[in-house]
Amino acid sequence: MALLTVCALVPTAGGAVAAPPAVAPDGSALQAALDRVTATGAIGAVAEVRQGDAVWRGSSGKSRLNGRQPAPANGRFRAGSVTKTFTATVVLQLVGEGRLRLSDTAERWLPGLVPALGGGRITVRDLLQHASGLPEYTDGLLDGDAPRDRFRTWTPAELVRRAVKDGNRDRPLLFPPGTDHHYSNTDYIVLGMIIEKVTGRSYRTEIDQRIIRPLGLRDTRLPSSSPFITGPHSHGYEPVEKADGTLVPVDFTTVNMSVAGAAGEIISTTADLDRFFRTLLSGSLLRPAELREMTADTSGGWGLGLEIATLPCGTIVGHGGGTPGYRTVSFHTLDGTRQVTVDWTDWGTDADAGPAALALMTAALCPS
């Protein structure tokens, strides 16, 4: 699983299904489901489930690979590509304020940044729904999910250049803008740069002042080049190959996530992510027109900064994320009345806690 790519755990979106009414979470059943996440390869796992006004929060497993302390239920973690929904929300707020248009091109705001053939036609909408055709900048930067230079500070311009240039030559787009879809972290690095161009302030400042502070997300931050997770947290590990070919776990909790930027650097908690999505889906962060744009599935499972899927009980929206040592899924009903956020740490070539996390998510969002 490449760094920051979406956690492909959810079925493809389909027709709308009527959602059942919210009921109180079954704590014992949810705990058993969370325990299956650690039983199938995760070192530790934490989750929060909200059904109406009722909340269940739990943890399973350990905070360290060889430790004894349990994973903290209120622990902070790197949520990876869930950052994209925060970035998209700011972009759509700027659209609602009339400072930006979805039809604006990247070239208008960032002249010469994406010079590849056809790059001048890439729109803000294309970037939001991964329809730009821009190549992935992370190619060659990672071993698995782990950055090869874990403490290097990257600028957004450096990351975009990796995607659009091969030496001094322009790299071609994967397809003409707007004609196809291909998940690319490069899209959101460019969006972060557009936010700065429009507002005169960094995307970090805009997310902080427009979302994190107003919502009281006290455990959420964009760390920039700081490599540390402060406060209670579990440790994340990546397999590293030794000279003899064996794989050993290396603690990657401390890492400079400027390599992810506006596409995936955020640190948060299950409670903060549920609060963010609940506020977003209630219409408190966006005008109705922009929220409809964000949640409309016009590209086979993608809204604008959201993944859209269908479970047996109805349509869900949210985002997944993966960073060195951490995996996150945060999904919610369209009205925000039923929510689940799960994060787990795993290690090992045979570890695959994803299906168990999907089962927990389904149980939380489609209670019997």
Tab-separated table of C-alpha atoms in Angstrom:
chain	number	residue	atom	x	y	z
A	1	MET	CA	0.000	0.000	0.000
A	2	ALA	CA	1.678	3.219	-1.137
A	3	LEU	CA	1.970	6.184	1.168
A	4	LEU	CA	-1.194	8.291	1.343
A	5	THR	CA	-3.207	6.318	-1.152
A	6	VAL	CA	-6.805	5.720	-0.234
A	7	CYS	CA	-7.608	2.685	1.901
A	8	ALA	CA	-9.586	0.699	-0.658
A	9	LEU	CA	-11.771	-1.072	1.857
A	10	VAL	CA	-15.220	0.106	0.857
A	11	PRO	CA	-17.503	-1.254	-1.868
A	12	THR	CA	-18.038	0.859	-4.988
A	13	ALA	CA	-20.805	3.413	-4.714
A	14	GLY	CA	-24.158	2.427	-6.123
A	15	GLY	CA	-27.775	3.507	-5.894
A	16	ALA	CA	-29.059	5.252	-2.788
A	17	VAL	CA	-30.525	3.059	-0.058
A	18	ALA	CA	-32.696	4.321	2.759
A	19	ALA	CA	-30.677	4.530	5.970
A	20	PRO	CA	-32.064	2.916	9.121
A	21	PRO	CA	-32.627	5.092	12.185
A	22	ALA	CA	-29.705	5.567	14.539
A	23	VAL	CA	-29.622	3.219	17.525
A	24	ALA	CA	-27.360	3.058	20.554
A	25	PRO	CA	-24.037	1.350	19.767
A	26	ASP	CA	-23.668	-2.241	20.929
A	27	GLY	CA	-20.418	-1.819	22.865
A	28	SER	CA	-19.720	-5.518	23.355
A	29	ALA	CA	-20.185	-6.303	19.663
A	30	LEU	CA	-18.050	-3.339	18.609
A	31	GLN	CA	-15.290	-4.299	21.022
A	32	ALA	CA	-15.303	-7.828	19.647
A	33	ALA	CA	-15.048	-6.411	16.125
A	34	LEU	CA	-12.161	-4.145	17.168
A	35	ASP	CA	-10.404	-7.089	18.790
A	36	ARG	CA	-10.567	-8.887	15.439
A	37	VAL	CA	-8.604	-5.996	13.919
A	38	THR	CA	-5.701	-6.711	16.277
A	39	ALA	CA	-6.157	-10.466	15.937
A	40	THR	CA	-5.570	-10.213	12.182
A	41	GLY	CA	-2.317	-8.298	12.246
A	42	ALA	CA	-2.667	-4.918	13.940
A	43	ILE	CA	-0.444	-4.141	16.913
A	44	GLY	CA	-3.034	-1.762	18.289
A	45	ALA	CA	-6.338	-0.282	17.162
A	46	VAL	CA	-8.630	2.517	18.341
A	47	ALA	CA	-12.128	3.447	17.250
A	48	GLU	CA	-14.997	5.801	17.936
A	49	VAL	CA	-18.556	5.022	16.880
A	50	ARG	CA	-21.388	7.550	17.030
A	51	GLN	CA	-25.023	6.643	16.492
A	52	GLY	CA	-27.225	9.652	17.121
A	53	ASP	CA	-26.177	11.149	20.440
A	54	ALA	CA	-24.743	7.856	21.718
A	55	VAL	CA	-20.979	7.352	21.595
A	56	TRP	CA	-18.776	4.292	21.972
A	57	ARG	CA	-15.008	4.582	22.063
A	58	GLY	CA	-12.648	1.652	22.418
A	59	SER	CA	-9.141	0.315	21.975
A	60	SER	CA	-7.513	-3.048	21.429
A	61	GLY	CA	-3.968	-4.302	21.484
A	62	LYS	CA	-0.805	-2.479	22.513
A	63	SER	CA	0.694	0.944	21.933
A	64	ARG	CA	4.140	-0.545	21.107
A	65	LEU	CA	5.190	-3.704	19.330
A	66	ASN	CA	7.043	-5.170	22.328
A	67	GLY	CA	5.366	-3.142	25.040
A	68	ARG	CA	2.693	-3.789	27.621
A	69	GLN	CA	0.754	-0.533	27.620
A	70	PRO	CA	-2.610	-0.759	25.858
A	71	ALA	CA	-3.307	1.378	22.825
A	72	PRO	CA	-4.803	4.632	24.182
A	73	ALA	CA	-8.420	5.067	23.097
A	74	ASN	CA	-7.887	8.842	22.950
A	75	GLY	CA	-4.517	8.487	21.243
A	76	ARG	CA	-3.336	10.712	18.410
A	77	PHE	CA	-2.281	9.219	15.092
A	78	ARG	CA	-1.218	10.216	11.598
A	79	ALA	CA	-4.431	10.146	9.565
A	80	GLY	CA	-2.778	10.418	6.149
A	81	SER	CA	-5.113	11.156	3.255
A	82	VAL	CA	-7.991	12.139	5.527
A	83	THR	CA	-6.127	15.465	5.260
A	84	LYS	CA	-7.541	15.761	1.750
A	85	THR	CA	-11.063	16.358	3.048
A	86	PHE	CA	-9.792	19.233	5.216
A	87	THR	CA	-7.967	20.728	2.234
A	88	ALA	CA	-11.012	20.288	-0.011
A	89	THR	CA	-13.258	21.948	2.577
A	90	VAL	CA	-11.097	25.079	2.581
A	91	VAL	CA	-11.066	25.136	-1.233
A	92	LEU	CA	-14.866	24.891	-1.327
A	93	GLN	CA	-15.185	27.595	1.322
A	94	LEU	CA	-13.168	29.869	-0.967
A	95	VAL	CA	-15.500	28.916	-3.823
A	96	GLY	CA	-18.480	29.840	-1.660
A	97	GLU	CA	-16.857	33.187	-0.842
A	98	GLY	CA	-16.459	33.947	-4.537
A	99	ARG	CA	-12.664	34.023	-4.302
A	100	LEU	CA	-12.167	30.901	-6.387
A	101	ARG	CA	-14.147	28.956	-8.989
A	102	LEU	CA	-14.240	25.237	-9.602
A	103	SER	CA	-13.690	26.017	-13.275
A	104	ASP	CA	-10.533	28.033	-12.575
A	105	THR	CA	-7.402	26.433	-13.971
A	106	ALA	CA	-4.311	25.701	-11.965
A	107	GLU	CA	-2.468	27.703	-14.603
A	108	ARG	CA	-4.464	30.817	-13.723
A	109	TRP	CA	-3.314	30.732	-10.114
A	110	LEU	CA	0.056	29.018	-10.511
A	111	PRO	CA	1.424	29.946	-13.950
A	112	GLY	CA	3.949	27.481	-15.309
A	113	LEU	CA	3.604	24.974	-12.444
A	114	VAL	CA	2.111	22.157	-14.548
A	115	PRO	CA	3.629	22.725	-17.991
A	116	ALA	CA	3.023	19.255	-19.416
A	117	LEU	CA	0.990	18.928	-22.594
A	118	GLY	CA	-2.586	19.829	-21.672
A	119	GLY	CA	-1.633	20.858	-18.136
A	120	GLY	CA	-2.971	24.356	-18.692
A	121	ARG	CA	-6.500	22.892	-18.848
A	122	ILE	CA	-6.426	21.305	-15.368
A	123	THR	CA	-9.213	22.834	-13.274
A	124	VAL	CA	-9.780	23.078	-9.538
A	125	ARG	CA	-12.613	20.566	-9.938
A	126	ASP	CA	-10.259	18.153	-11.712
A	127	LEU	CA	-7.792	18.395	-8.851
A	128	LEU	CA	-10.468	17.833	-6.194
A	129	GLN	CA	-11.783	14.642	-7.804
A	130	HIS	CA	-8.486	13.200	-9.081
A	131	ALA	CA	-9.286	13.889	-12.717
A	132	SER	CA	-6.234	16.045	-13.510
A	133	GLY	CA	-4.052	13.377	-15.112
A	134	LEU	CA	-1.084	14.550	-13.026
A	135	PRO	CA	1.411	11.760	-12.239
A	136	GLU	CA	2.124	10.722	-8.659
A	137	TYR	CA	4.996	12.634	-7.065
A	138	THR	CA	5.674	9.940	-4.450
A	139	ASP	CA	7.159	7.537	-7.030
A	140	GLY	CA	10.774	6.935	-6.057
A	141	LEU	CA	10.430	8.683	-2.688
A	142	LEU	CA	9.276	5.662	-0.719
A	143	ASP	CA	10.128	2.150	0.287
A	144	GLY	CA	6.640	0.783	0.802
A	145	ASP	CA	5.046	3.506	2.909
A	146	ALA	CA	8.318	4.732	4.410
A	147	PRO	CA	10.045	7.861	3.070
A	148	ARG	CA	13.616	7.077	2.066
A	149	ASP	CA	14.740	10.313	3.739
A	150	ARG	CA	12.485	10.415	6.772
A	151	PHE	CA	13.718	13.740	8.167
A	152	ARG	CA	13.996	15.797	4.980
A	153	THR	CA	11.785	18.874	4.687
A	154	TRP	CA	10.059	19.162	1.314
A	155	THR	CA	8.418	22.237	-0.170
A	156	PRO	CA	5.213	21.843	-2.188
A	157	ALA	CA	6.969	23.169	-5.289
A	158	GLU	CA	9.662	20.485	-4.955
A	159	LEU	CA	7.029	17.764	-4.709
A	160	VAL	CA	5.089	18.978	-7.744
A	161	ARG	CA	8.288	19.233	-9.769
A	162	ARG	CA	8.935	15.536	-9.087
A	163	ALA	CA	5.567	14.779	-10.676
A	164	VAL	CA	5.776	17.028	-13.737
A	165	LYS	CA	9.470	16.957	-14.621
A	166	ASP	CA	11.890	14.221	-15.678
A	167	GLY	CA	15.164	16.052	-15.421
A	168	ASN	CA	14.639	19.110	-17.601
A	169	ARG	CA	11.907	17.483	-19.675
A	170	ASP	CA	8.168	17.775	-19.027
A	171	ARG	CA	6.483	14.527	-18.056
A	172	PRO	CA	3.259	13.857	-19.965
A	173	LEU	CA	-0.089	13.760	-18.233
A	174	LEU	CA	-1.598	10.333	-17.675
A	175	PHE	CA	-4.676	11.422	-19.633
A	176	PRO	CA	-6.268	14.676	-20.818
A	177	PRO	CA	-7.707	16.592	-17.831
A	178	GLY	CA	-11.286	15.708	-16.986
A	179	THR	CA	-11.439	12.578	-19.152
A	180	ASP	CA	-10.559	9.931	-16.556
A	181	HIS	CA	-9.734	9.471	-12.872
A	182	HIS	CA	-6.505	8.434	-11.219
A	183	TYR	CA	-5.798	8.872	-7.512
A	184	SER	CA	-2.840	11.235	-7.193
A	185	ASN	CA	-1.491	12.973	-4.120
A	186	THR	CA	-0.024	15.558	-6.482
A	187	ASP	CA	-3.532	16.965	-7.009
A	188	TYR	CA	-3.785	18.003	-3.374
A	189	ILE	CA	-0.281	19.414	-3.145
A	190	VAL	CA	-1.326	21.733	-6.000
A	191	LEU	CA	-4.574	22.593	-4.193
A	192	GLY	CA	-2.596	23.540	-1.086
A	193	MET	CA	-0.526	25.895	-3.236
A	194	ILE	CA	-3.690	27.404	-4.744
A	195	ILE	CA	-5.081	28.067	-1.254
A	196	GLU	CA	-1.920	29.998	-0.422
A	197	LYS	CA	-2.078	31.961	-3.675
A	198	VAL	CA	-5.733	32.926	-3.165
A	199	THR	CA	-5.514	33.819	0.530
A	200	GLY	CA	-1.915	34.895	0.981
A	201	ARG	CA	-1.637	32.390	3.824
A	202	SER	CA	-0.552	28.763	3.926
A	203	TYR	CA	-3.077	25.946	3.702
A	204	ARG	CA	-2.003	25.004	7.235
A	205	THR	CA	-3.014	28.419	8.558
A	206	GLU	CA	-6.292	28.352	6.649
A	207	ILE	CA	-7.215	24.858	7.881
A	208	ASP	CA	-6.278	25.835	11.423
A	209	GLN	CA	-8.270	29.067	11.478
A	210	ARG	CA	-11.239	27.903	9.433
A	211	ILE	CA	-11.688	24.379	10.817
A	212	ILE	CA	-9.441	23.234	13.664
A	213	ARG	CA	-9.870	26.210	16.008
A	214	PRO	CA	-13.574	26.936	15.413
A	215	LEU	CA	-14.480	23.279	15.928
A	216	GLY	CA	-12.301	22.915	19.032
A	217	LEU	CA	-10.279	20.053	17.538
A	218	ARG	CA	-7.707	20.216	20.323
A	219	ASP	CA	-5.886	17.046	19.333
A	220	THR	CA	-5.636	17.846	15.621
A	221	ARG	CA	-2.727	19.620	13.998
A	222	LEU	CA	-0.743	19.973	10.801
A	223	PRO	CA	2.839	19.401	11.970
A	224	SER	CA	4.677	20.789	8.927
A	225	SER	CA	8.317	19.693	9.292
A	226	SER	CA	8.053	18.690	12.970
A	227	PRO	CA	8.576	14.919	13.076
A	228	PHE	CA	6.934	14.280	16.441
A	229	ILE	CA	3.526	13.131	17.634
A	230	THR	CA	2.930	14.738	21.015
A	231	GLY	CA	0.483	13.523	23.641
A	232	PRO	CA	-0.808	9.961	24.016
A	233	HIS	CA	-0.260	7.846	20.909
A	234	SER	CA	0.591	4.396	19.637
A	235	HIS	CA	3.773	3.755	17.683
A	236	GLY	CA	3.819	2.955	13.986
A	237	TYR	CA	6.244	0.495	12.360
A	238	GLU	CA	7.439	-0.247	8.845
A	239	PRO	CA	9.192	-3.401	7.593
A	240	VAL	CA	12.789	-2.682	6.534
A	241	GLU	CA	14.916	-5.225	4.684
A	242	LYS	CA	18.309	-6.108	6.156
A	243	ALA	CA	21.383	-7.052	4.121
A	244	ASP	CA	20.518	-10.744	4.485
A	245	GLY	CA	17.041	-10.189	3.062
A	246	THR	CA	15.107	-10.525	6.315
A	247	LEU	CA	12.522	-7.932	7.269
A	248	VAL	CA	12.671	-6.207	10.620
A	249	PRO	CA	10.232	-3.706	12.162
A	250	VAL	CA	11.526	-0.133	12.341
A	251	ASP	CA	9.696	2.453	14.440
A	252	PHE	CA	8.532	5.212	12.071
A	253	THR	CA	6.484	7.163	14.602
A	254	THR	CA	8.953	10.025	14.277
A	255	VAL	CA	9.009	11.203	10.657
A	256	ASN	CA	8.894	14.518	8.787
A	257	MET	CA	5.551	14.494	6.987
A	258	SER	CA	6.180	17.571	4.871
A	259	VAL	CA	6.537	14.859	2.217
A	260	ALA	CA	2.735	14.578	2.451
A	261	GLY	CA	1.747	18.199	2.911
A	262	ALA	CA	-1.811	19.174	1.981
A	263	ALA	CA	-2.363	15.608	0.747
A	264	GLY	CA	-1.694	13.765	3.992
A	265	GLU	CA	0.197	15.297	6.911
A	266	ILE	CA	-2.565	15.669	9.518
A	267	ILE	CA	-2.387	14.257	13.062
A	268	SER	CA	-5.724	13.710	14.793
A	269	THR	CA	-7.868	11.430	16.957
A	270	THR	CA	-10.995	9.378	16.362
A	271	ALA	CA	-13.099	11.892	18.320
A	272	ASP	CA	-11.766	14.922	16.438
A	273	LEU	CA	-12.261	13.322	13.027
A	274	ASP	CA	-15.827	12.334	13.850
A	275	ARG	CA	-16.530	15.885	15.037
A	276	PHE	CA	-15.068	17.353	11.848
A	277	PHE	CA	-17.108	15.131	9.533
A	278	ARG	CA	-20.279	15.581	11.598
A	279	THR	CA	-19.930	19.363	11.393
A	280	LEU	CA	-19.095	19.227	7.691
A	281	LEU	CA	-22.045	17.015	6.751
A	282	SER	CA	-24.457	19.065	8.871
A	283	GLY	CA	-23.793	22.041	6.606
A	284	SER	CA	-21.987	24.146	9.194
A	285	LEU	CA	-18.740	24.467	7.226
A	286	LEU	CA	-20.004	24.854	3.652
A	287	ARG	CA	-22.916	26.504	1.913
A	288	PRO	CA	-25.552	24.062	0.586
A	289	ALA	CA	-24.358	24.448	-3.021
A	290	GLU	CA	-20.742	23.547	-2.218
A	291	LEU	CA	-21.757	20.694	0.104
A	292	ARG	CA	-23.905	19.229	-2.689
A	293	GLU	CA	-20.930	19.449	-5.040
A	294	MET	CA	-18.687	17.788	-2.483
A	295	THR	CA	-20.989	14.835	-1.816
A	296	ALA	CA	-22.165	14.243	-5.400
A	297	ASP	CA	-20.753	11.042	-6.882
A	298	THR	CA	-19.970	12.083	-10.438
A	299	SER	CA	-16.866	9.975	-10.940
A	300	GLY	CA	-17.453	6.433	-9.773
A	301	GLY	CA	-16.951	6.734	-6.035
A	302	TRP	CA	-15.389	10.196	-5.795
A	303	GLY	CA	-16.917	13.443	-4.680
A	304	LEU	CA	-14.800	16.561	-4.169
A	305	GLY	CA	-12.366	15.512	-1.444
A	306	LEU	CA	-14.588	12.640	-0.335
A	307	GLU	CA	-14.855	8.949	-1.031
A	308	ILE	CA	-18.448	7.870	-1.630
A	309	ALA	CA	-19.611	4.290	-1.266
A	310	THR	CA	-22.683	2.191	-0.591
A	311	LEU	CA	-23.180	-0.273	2.226
A	312	PRO	CA	-26.279	-2.479	2.509
A	313	CYS	CA	-27.932	0.199	4.659
A	314	GLY	CA	-27.164	3.239	2.531
A	315	THR	CA	-24.650	5.692	1.142
A	316	ILE	CA	-21.601	6.602	3.202
A	317	VAL	CA	-18.938	9.258	2.722
A	318	GLY	CA	-15.524	9.883	4.248
A	319	HIS	CA	-11.903	9.144	3.533
A	320	GLY	CA	-9.173	6.639	4.278
A	321	GLY	CA	-5.502	7.253	4.889
A	322	GLY	CA	-2.201	5.452	5.179
A	323	THR	CA	1.132	6.768	6.437
A	324	PRO	CA	4.225	4.999	7.783
A	325	GLY	CA	2.871	2.614	10.404
A	326	TYR	CA	-0.708	3.961	10.557
A	327	ARG	CA	-3.941	3.105	8.739
A	328	THR	CA	-7.151	5.102	9.123
A	329	VAL	CA	-10.727	4.892	7.863
A	330	SER	CA	-13.309	7.551	8.729
A	331	PHE	CA	-16.773	7.087	7.203
A	332	HIS	CA	-20.204	8.524	7.915
A	333	THR	CA	-23.794	8.549	6.731
A	334	LEU	CA	-24.694	11.521	4.555
A	335	ASP	CA	-26.595	13.179	7.401
A	336	GLY	CA	-23.771	12.572	9.871
A	337	THR	CA	-25.987	10.712	12.352
A	338	ARG	CA	-23.959	7.503	12.193
A	339	GLN	CA	-20.171	7.675	12.224
A	340	VAL	CA	-17.116	5.513	12.643
A	341	THR	CA	-13.408	6.291	12.678
A	342	VAL	CA	-10.859	3.510	13.099
A	343	ASP	CA	-7.077	3.727	13.217
A	344	TRP	CA	-4.700	0.810	13.539
A	345	THR	CA	-0.971	0.153	13.566
A	346	ASP	CA	0.343	-2.995	11.970
A	347	TRP	CA	3.558	-4.669	10.996
A	348	GLY	CA	4.519	-7.747	9.071
A	349	THR	CA	4.260	-8.977	5.511
A	350	ASP	CA	1.323	-11.229	6.371
A	351	ALA	CA	-0.596	-8.669	8.432
A	352	ASP	CA	-3.888	-7.622	6.876
A	353	ALA	CA	-6.246	-5.990	9.325
A	354	GLY	CA	-8.119	-4.165	6.563
A	355	PRO	CA	-10.985	-6.666	6.140
A	356	ALA	CA	-11.573	-6.710	9.900
A	357	ALA	CA	-11.612	-2.903	9.942
A	358	LEU	CA	-14.180	-2.965	7.113
A	359	ALA	CA	-16.317	-5.403	9.095
A	360	LEU	CA	-16.183	-3.088	12.117
A	361	MET	CA	-17.095	-0.117	9.937
A	362	THR	CA	-20.054	-1.978	8.461
A	363	ALA	CA	-21.267	-3.068	11.891
A	364	ALA	CA	-21.030	0.501	13.162
A	365	LEU	CA	-22.783	2.153	10.226
A	366	CYS	CA	-25.348	-0.593	9.577
A	367	PRO	CA	-26.405	-1.750	13.059
A	368	SER	CA	-28.929	-4.561	12.971
